[in-house]
Amino acid sequence: MEEILQRTKCVVFVTDSVYRTLVDITRVQGSTIISKYEIAVRQNEQFSRPRRRIRTILADSKAVGCNAYVILVANGFLTSEFLQYTEREHLIDTRGLFLLLYDHRLFQPNLRYLWNRIINVVFIRRYNAYTHRSGEKISKERIELDTVYFPAHRKSFTKTKYINTWYRGKLRYNINHFADKTKDIRNKHLRIAVFEHIPAVTEKSRAYYNKRPSNNTDALGIEFELVQTISEAMNFKPKYYMPRNIASEKWGTEDDNQTYTGLISEAMQGKAAFYLGDLHYTLQHLNYFDLTIPYNTECLTFLTPESLTINSWKLLILPFKLYTWIALLLTLILGGIAFYFLSEFYKKHIMHMLTTSMKKEMRGLYLFTGIQNSILCTYSMLFQVSLPSLPNPWAVRVFIGWWWIYSILVAVAYRASMTATLANPVARVTIDALTQLAKSSIDVGGWDKESKHFFLTSSDRTSQEIGNKFQLIVNESEAIEKVANGSFCYYENSYLLRYARVKRQILEKEQREDKTKEDPSMKHNLHIMEECAINMPIALGMEKNSPLKPRVDTLVQRLIEIGLVEKWLSDVMEWSKIMEIRQETGSEKALVNLYKLQGAFIAIIVGYLLALIVLIGEILYWKYIILKNPKFDKYHLDVFYNVSAGRKMQTSNLKL
């Protein structure tokens, strides 16, 4: 007790009617300021439905930080029931100091998990030593102190280890009875359950489960490297294994009938000391695991389909915006009208003041005195068709000169803009915000039920809309395939999505280059949404109430501080970064292709179609109008057309 009181100032005593009077803490040296909680256990105590008083005392003691427990109960079965109940309900600090009476019923195989969690324990084992002197039988009491091995791997009864003896009022060895067993695990094996998940554990780690080569250069994953480093610091051998059906069950779930799957099932059965699998630091996972301090924060977002705006068929109108085209068209119309009014003004207000000889010198003005001719001549200058004669009036000449300058500037701007349109990459339609995702008709989903629950219980209306259409999909390859087809958005951490996107691009490229295979089914590029749904802390998973957690937390904190976690993350993502750079470099070689030039082909096709329509119209006009005219004579076509022209002149004169 003196040794316990040197480490704590609060003790919980659990005694029965046999040992209740034995506890007298006031006689212990250094107990003047000790806090003491006492629980009196009845002989028929039922911990399946414990008394409220017991639960209240245990909860209060844990709240104030009591971490020492002296359990003196004669019935070992009752002690085991008490320990199972309090450990299950988290009413005791399993990493505290325990002093118990030795009883073989405490070491049954079904209680082995307790002694992998409660390791700072000393068992009091009483013996009666008999000596015979002169025919007289003398009894002398001897007490041995035992503890448990850590880790306890025996499948039968838990084996105890002798540490000291109390005999004749003193201890045989002056040692620390509550030595820290986690500093040196003495090269024993600890089981590690693995779920391969980027960036925690990669597939390349499988080759290093048993022995790690010294010339290793592969990226094995952050958590795999963490456990490897921790094992060296704590001197244990990690024994990795992949649970059955872990690829489909992943973290696992709890069914209505309290059956578990995946890593959660392994944790509930206490099969491993560590659980690797990119575990989110959430309240749900804390119910099944002990989580270390977070070693990283991941952006949880969506992998979305990316649509290409292939609008090269609009190549002729793409260089200018809508309002620019409206301004140009108005300028063309107003330009022809301006030439007409300028010529008419010159004709009416200036020509009548000139002499006959001067009027003859003012040739070429007739080109713009008719509105139709004015517009045609105005447009002909834009197509580099020279005028029959240049008008002599200087006002018209100056206006023509500036009209040419304006046309040249517009043509240069149009050509430069078209060149830029051809050179620029194709515009991409992407989903980069949760609001856009909620408004889209595309389905969303992931493999974790907790993610769906997160969106549904969010106070944000946008997140709730996403949660309502969130689907559960277990097969990751199937999910990526649906994203590539443009019908799904996949929810995961950004590192895994980046890795999956690069793998999909490489697969598509291989299928495209391999002529023997069918064309790839990827209809959309894959895009990672820029907005994070949440920045989630990530931690190593450990067995519930694991005694290793305090020391593992210290080691993880040191590894974060010296930058090794960041370095391991960079190693995992290096391959995807290199492949992305190669993909971008390859895509920049062909800036102009047939897709971008299809606007030119559409222009010529439209020209062919219009010419064909005009040709068909002329044929129909010739067949049904000209040939059916009674005055038509194919041997005297000149007479027919002269007569028709004369009739038109007469009709116009009558109208005048």
Short mmCIF file of C-alpha atoms in Angstrom, two decimals, residues 127-432:
data_model
loop_
_atom_site.label_atom_id
_atom_site.label_comp_id
_atom_site.label_asym_id
_atom_site.label_seq_id
_atom_site.Cartn_x
_atom_site.Cartn_y
_atom_site.Cartn_z
CA TYR A 127 0.73 -19.96 2.30
CA ASN A 128 1.04 -21.55 5.72
CA ALA A 129 4.58 -22.76 6.38
CA TYR A 130 4.90 -25.53 8.98
CA THR A 131 8.04 -26.35 10.94
CA HIS A 132 8.54 -29.23 13.37
CA ARG A 133 10.68 -28.57 16.43
CA SER A 134 10.99 -31.11 19.27
CA GLY A 135 7.82 -32.79 18.12
CA GLU A 136 6.03 -29.44 18.18
CA LYS A 137 4.20 -28.20 15.05
CA ILE A 138 4.59 -24.43 14.46
CA SER A 139 2.67 -22.56 11.72
CA LYS A 140 4.26 -19.49 10.11
CA GLU A 141 2.50 -17.44 7.45
CA ARG A 142 4.19 -16.74 4.11
CA ILE A 143 2.75 -14.55 1.36
CA GLU A 144 3.87 -14.59 -2.28
CA LEU A 145 3.25 -11.76 -4.68
CA ASP A 146 2.51 -12.68 -8.32
CA THR A 147 1.66 -10.77 -11.45
CA VAL A 148 0.62 -11.64 -15.03
CA TYR A 149 2.75 -11.89 -18.13
CA PHE A 150 2.18 -9.37 -20.89
CA PRO A 151 1.01 -10.13 -23.44
CA ALA A 152 -0.92 -13.22 -22.32
CA HIS A 153 -1.16 -15.51 -25.34
CA ARG A 154 -1.93 -18.84 -23.74
CA LYS A 155 -5.22 -20.25 -24.93
CA SER A 156 -5.71 -22.18 -21.67
CA PHE A 157 -5.35 -20.74 -18.19
CA THR A 158 -3.50 -17.45 -17.81
CA LYS A 159 -0.05 -18.00 -16.42
CA THR A 160 1.22 -15.88 -13.51
CA LYS A 161 4.76 -14.83 -12.64
CA TYR A 162 6.34 -14.76 -9.19
CA ILE A 163 7.79 -11.37 -8.22
CA ASN A 164 8.34 -11.29 -4.43
CA THR A 165 7.68 -12.90 -1.02
CA TRP A 166 6.48 -11.44 2.29
CA TYR A 167 7.95 -13.45 5.13
CA ARG A 168 8.61 -12.65 8.78
CA GLY A 169 7.33 -9.09 8.43
CA LYS A 170 9.38 -8.02 5.44
CA LEU A 171 9.73 -8.40 1.68
CA ARG A 172 12.49 -10.57 0.34
CA TYR A 173 13.37 -8.26 -2.61
CA ASN A 174 13.36 -4.49 -2.64
CA ILE A 175 11.90 -4.08 -6.15
CA ASN A 176 9.21 -2.10 -7.97
CA HIS A 177 6.16 -4.34 -7.97
CA PHE A 178 4.33 -2.20 -10.58
CA ALA A 179 7.06 -1.99 -13.16
CA ASP A 180 6.07 -0.64 -16.58
CA LYS A 181 5.69 -3.70 -18.80
CA THR A 182 5.14 -1.69 -22.00
CA LYS A 183 8.66 -0.25 -22.25
CA ASP A 184 10.16 -3.57 -23.16
CA ILE A 185 7.85 -6.34 -24.36
CA ARG A 186 10.86 -8.64 -24.67
CA ASN A 187 10.55 -9.55 -28.31
CA LYS A 188 7.11 -11.13 -27.99
CA HIS A 189 4.59 -11.26 -30.81
CA LEU A 190 1.64 -8.86 -31.07
CA ARG A 191 -1.06 -9.47 -33.65
CA ILE A 192 -1.82 -6.65 -36.10
CA ALA A 193 -5.10 -6.73 -38.07
CA VAL A 194 -4.70 -5.02 -41.46
CA PHE A 195 -7.20 -3.46 -43.85
CA GLU A 196 -5.31 -2.13 -46.87
CA HIS A 197 -6.39 1.44 -47.47
CA ILE A 198 -4.53 4.37 -49.03
CA PRO A 199 -2.58 6.10 -47.48
CA ALA A 200 -2.59 3.97 -44.29
CA VAL A 201 -1.46 0.65 -45.79
CA THR A 202 -0.57 -0.19 -49.39
CA GLU A 203 -0.60 -3.54 -51.19
CA LYS A 204 3.21 -3.58 -51.26
CA SER A 205 3.28 -4.10 -47.50
CA ARG A 206 2.20 -7.75 -47.87
CA ALA A 207 5.72 -8.80 -48.79
CA TYR A 208 7.03 -7.38 -45.48
CA TYR A 209 4.61 -9.01 -43.06
CA ASN A 210 7.15 -11.49 -41.73
CA LYS A 211 10.47 -9.78 -42.27
CA ARG A 212 11.42 -6.35 -43.51
CA PRO A 213 14.39 -6.26 -45.91
CA SER A 214 17.06 -3.68 -45.20
CA ASN A 215 17.03 -2.39 -48.80
CA ASN A 216 13.33 -1.55 -48.78
CA THR A 217 12.34 1.37 -51.02
CA ASP A 218 8.63 0.72 -51.47
CA ALA A 219 5.94 2.93 -49.98
CA LEU A 220 4.23 0.68 -47.43
CA GLY A 221 1.77 3.17 -45.92
CA ILE A 222 1.81 5.55 -42.97
CA GLU A 223 0.28 3.20 -40.41
CA PHE A 224 2.41 0.26 -41.49
CA GLU A 225 5.54 2.37 -41.04
CA LEU A 226 4.26 3.65 -37.70
CA VAL A 227 3.78 0.13 -36.34
CA GLN A 228 7.17 -0.95 -37.66
CA THR A 229 8.86 1.95 -35.86
CA ILE A 230 6.82 1.49 -32.68
CA SER A 231 7.66 -2.22 -32.61
CA GLU A 232 11.37 -1.42 -32.66
CA ALA A 233 10.99 1.15 -29.87
CA MET A 234 8.89 -1.15 -27.64
CA ASN A 235 10.73 -4.35 -28.61
CA PHE A 236 7.94 -6.54 -29.95
CA LYS A 237 7.45 -8.50 -33.15
CA PRO A 238 4.41 -7.46 -35.18
CA LYS A 239 2.44 -10.39 -36.58
CA TYR A 240 0.35 -9.01 -39.43
CA TYR A 241 -2.74 -10.69 -40.77
CA MET A 242 -5.71 -9.75 -42.93
CA PRO A 243 -9.09 -10.75 -41.46
CA ARG A 244 -11.37 -12.89 -43.54
CA ASN A 245 -13.48 -10.99 -46.10
CA ILE A 246 -11.80 -7.74 -45.08
CA ALA A 247 -11.81 -6.48 -48.70
CA SER A 248 -15.61 -6.41 -48.73
CA GLU A 249 -16.37 -5.84 -45.04
CA LYS A 250 -13.67 -3.18 -44.49
CA TRP A 251 -14.17 -1.43 -41.11
CA GLY A 252 -17.30 -3.42 -40.56
CA THR A 253 -20.69 -2.70 -39.04
CA GLU A 254 -22.91 -3.75 -36.16
CA ASP A 255 -26.14 -5.47 -37.15
CA ASP A 256 -29.42 -5.30 -35.27
CA ASN A 257 -28.77 -8.70 -33.66
CA GLN A 258 -25.39 -7.44 -32.34
CA THR A 259 -23.24 -9.30 -34.86
CA TYR A 260 -20.13 -7.55 -36.12
CA THR A 261 -18.07 -7.64 -39.31
CA GLY A 262 -14.69 -6.39 -40.52
CA LEU A 263 -12.19 -4.75 -38.20
CA ILE A 264 -14.93 -4.05 -35.66
CA SER A 265 -15.54 -7.79 -35.33
CA GLU A 266 -11.83 -8.39 -34.73
CA ALA A 267 -11.78 -5.66 -32.08
CA MET A 268 -14.88 -6.94 -30.28
CA GLN A 269 -13.29 -10.38 -30.06
CA GLY A 270 -9.95 -8.94 -28.93
CA LYS A 271 -7.99 -10.76 -31.61
CA ALA A 272 -5.31 -8.13 -32.17
CA ALA A 273 -3.34 -5.43 -30.38
CA PHE A 274 -3.37 -2.97 -33.33
CA TYR A 275 -5.88 -2.35 -36.12
CA LEU A 276 -4.61 -0.67 -39.26
CA GLY A 277 -7.07 0.74 -41.77
CA ASP A 278 -7.19 4.56 -41.90
CA LEU A 279 -9.66 4.77 -39.00
CA HIS A 280 -11.53 8.05 -38.59
CA TYR A 281 -11.34 9.62 -35.14
CA THR A 282 -15.08 9.49 -34.40
CA LEU A 283 -17.28 8.64 -31.44
CA GLN A 284 -18.52 5.51 -33.20
CA HIS A 285 -15.01 4.10 -33.60
CA LEU A 286 -14.17 5.01 -30.01
CA ASN A 287 -16.89 2.58 -28.97
CA TYR A 288 -14.94 -0.31 -30.49
CA PHE A 289 -11.28 0.79 -30.50
CA ASP A 290 -8.78 2.71 -28.49
CA LEU A 291 -7.54 5.37 -30.90
CA THR A 292 -4.12 6.96 -30.62
CA ILE A 293 -3.66 10.68 -31.00
CA PRO A 294 -4.41 11.67 -34.63
CA TYR A 295 -1.34 11.44 -36.82
CA ASN A 296 -2.89 13.07 -39.91
CA THR A 297 -5.94 14.97 -41.14
CA GLU A 298 -7.57 13.86 -44.39
CA CYS A 299 -9.87 15.77 -46.69
CA LEU A 300 -13.01 13.70 -47.24
CA THR A 301 -14.54 14.68 -50.56
CA PHE A 302 -16.13 13.25 -53.71
CA LEU A 303 -14.73 11.82 -56.93
CA THR A 304 -17.01 13.28 -59.58
CA PRO A 305 -17.38 12.86 -63.36
CA GLU A 306 -15.92 15.65 -65.45
CA SER A 307 -17.73 16.72 -68.63
CA LEU A 308 -15.93 18.27 -71.59
CA THR A 309 -17.55 21.23 -73.36
CA ILE A 310 -16.76 20.05 -76.89
CA ASN A 311 -18.16 23.09 -78.73
CA SER A 312 -15.75 23.21 -81.64
CA TRP A 313 -18.71 23.14 -84.02
CA LYS A 314 -19.19 26.76 -82.96
CA LEU A 315 -15.62 27.63 -84.02
CA LEU A 316 -16.72 30.47 -86.32
CA ILE A 317 -18.56 32.31 -83.56
CA LEU A 318 -16.37 31.36 -80.57
CA PRO A 319 -13.76 34.18 -81.02
CA PHE A 320 -16.28 36.88 -80.04
CA LYS A 321 -18.85 37.05 -77.30
CA LEU A 322 -22.54 37.64 -77.92
CA TYR A 323 -22.49 41.41 -77.36
CA THR A 324 -19.42 41.75 -79.56
CA TRP A 325 -21.20 39.96 -82.40
CA ILE A 326 -24.25 42.20 -81.95
CA ALA A 327 -22.04 45.31 -82.08
CA LEU A 328 -20.28 44.04 -85.23
CA LEU A 329 -23.53 43.22 -87.03
CA LEU A 330 -24.99 46.62 -86.16
CA THR A 331 -21.77 48.24 -87.38
CA LEU A 332 -22.01 46.39 -90.71
CA ILE A 333 -25.60 47.49 -91.22
CA LEU A 334 -24.94 51.05 -90.11
CA GLY A 335 -21.78 51.20 -92.25
CA GLY A 336 -23.69 50.54 -95.48
CA ILE A 337 -26.41 52.99 -94.44
CA ALA A 338 -23.78 55.61 -93.54
CA PHE A 339 -22.21 55.35 -97.03
CA TYR A 340 -25.66 55.78 -98.58
CA PHE A 341 -26.62 58.86 -96.56
CA LEU A 342 -23.19 60.43 -97.07
CA SER A 343 -23.45 59.95 -100.84
CA GLU A 344 -27.04 61.23 -100.91
CA PHE A 345 -26.06 64.26 -98.83
CA TYR A 346 -23.18 64.98 -101.21
CA LYS A 347 -25.49 64.56 -104.22
CA LYS A 348 -28.31 66.81 -102.94
CA HIS A 349 -26.41 69.58 -101.18
CA ILE A 350 -23.09 69.81 -103.00
CA MET A 351 -23.51 68.47 -106.56
CA HIS A 352 -26.13 71.09 -107.60
CA MET A 353 -23.64 73.85 -106.80
CA LEU A 354 -20.99 72.41 -109.13
CA THR A 355 -20.58 73.13 -112.83
CA THR A 356 -21.21 70.53 -115.53
CA SER A 357 -17.51 69.86 -116.03
CA MET A 358 -17.00 69.45 -112.31
CA LYS A 359 -19.94 67.06 -112.10
CA LYS A 360 -18.37 64.85 -114.75
CA GLU A 361 -15.22 64.69 -112.68
CA MET A 362 -17.20 63.49 -109.63
CA ARG A 363 -17.43 59.94 -110.92
CA GLY A 364 -17.96 56.80 -108.80
CA LEU A 365 -20.51 58.34 -106.47
CA TYR A 366 -23.28 56.30 -108.08
CA LEU A 367 -21.93 53.21 -106.27
CA PHE A 368 -23.41 54.39 -102.98
CA THR A 369 -26.44 56.46 -104.04
CA GLY A 370 -28.67 53.34 -104.03
CA ILE A 371 -29.26 51.65 -100.67
CA GLN A 372 -28.83 48.16 -102.10
CA ASN A 373 -25.68 49.04 -104.02
CA SER A 374 -24.32 50.88 -100.98
CA ILE A 375 -24.65 47.84 -98.72
CA LEU A 376 -23.26 45.45 -101.35
CA CYS A 377 -20.25 47.67 -102.06
CA THR A 378 -19.68 48.16 -98.33
CA TYR A 379 -19.57 44.39 -97.76
CA SER A 380 -17.51 43.74 -100.92
CA MET A 381 -14.68 45.83 -99.49
CA LEU A 382 -14.60 43.48 -96.47
CA PHE A 383 -14.04 40.51 -98.80
CA GLN A 384 -11.19 42.32 -100.63
CA VAL A 385 -13.28 42.89 -103.78
CA SER A 386 -12.14 46.14 -105.37
CA LEU A 387 -14.69 48.79 -106.29
CA PRO A 388 -15.31 49.41 -110.03
CA SER A 389 -14.07 52.93 -109.48
CA LEU A 390 -13.09 54.89 -106.44
CA PRO A 391 -15.46 57.78 -105.73
CA ASN A 392 -13.88 61.21 -106.30
CA PRO A 393 -15.58 63.03 -103.37
CA TRP A 394 -12.99 63.26 -100.61
CA ALA A 395 -15.51 62.84 -97.83
CA VAL A 396 -16.46 59.42 -99.17
CA ARG A 397 -12.82 58.52 -99.78
CA VAL A 398 -11.83 59.40 -96.19
CA PHE A 399 -14.75 57.38 -94.86
CA ILE A 400 -13.72 54.39 -97.04
CA GLY A 401 -10.18 54.62 -95.67
CA TRP A 402 -11.31 54.52 -92.06
CA TRP A 403 -13.74 51.74 -92.92
CA TRP A 404 -10.78 49.70 -94.16
CA ILE A 405 -8.79 50.44 -90.99
CA TYR A 406 -11.77 49.36 -88.86
CA SER A 407 -12.16 46.17 -90.92
CA ILE A 408 -8.45 45.33 -90.60
CA LEU A 409 -8.55 45.78 -86.80
CA VAL A 410 -11.66 43.61 -86.47
CA ALA A 411 -10.15 40.93 -88.72
CA VAL A 412 -6.88 40.88 -86.73
CA ALA A 413 -8.78 40.62 -83.43
CA TYR A 414 -10.96 37.84 -84.82
CA ARG A 415 -7.96 35.90 -86.11
CA ALA A 416 -6.04 36.26 -82.83
CA SER A 417 -9.07 35.20 -80.80
CA MET A 418 -9.64 32.18 -83.04
CA THR A 419 -5.97 31.18 -82.62
CA ALA A 420 -6.34 31.44 -78.86
CA THR A 421 -9.55 29.40 -78.99
CA LEU A 422 -7.78 26.63 -80.89
CA ALA A 423 -4.74 26.68 -78.60
CA ASN A 424 -6.53 26.78 -75.26
CA PRO A 425 -7.56 23.49 -73.65
CA VAL A 426 -11.15 22.44 -73.85
CA ALA A 427 -13.26 23.95 -71.09
CA ARG A 428 -14.28 21.44 -68.43
CA VAL A 429 -17.52 21.28 -66.50
CA THR A 430 -16.74 20.12 -62.95
CA ILE A 431 -18.47 19.83 -59.58
CA ASP A 432 -16.33 21.62 -56.99
#
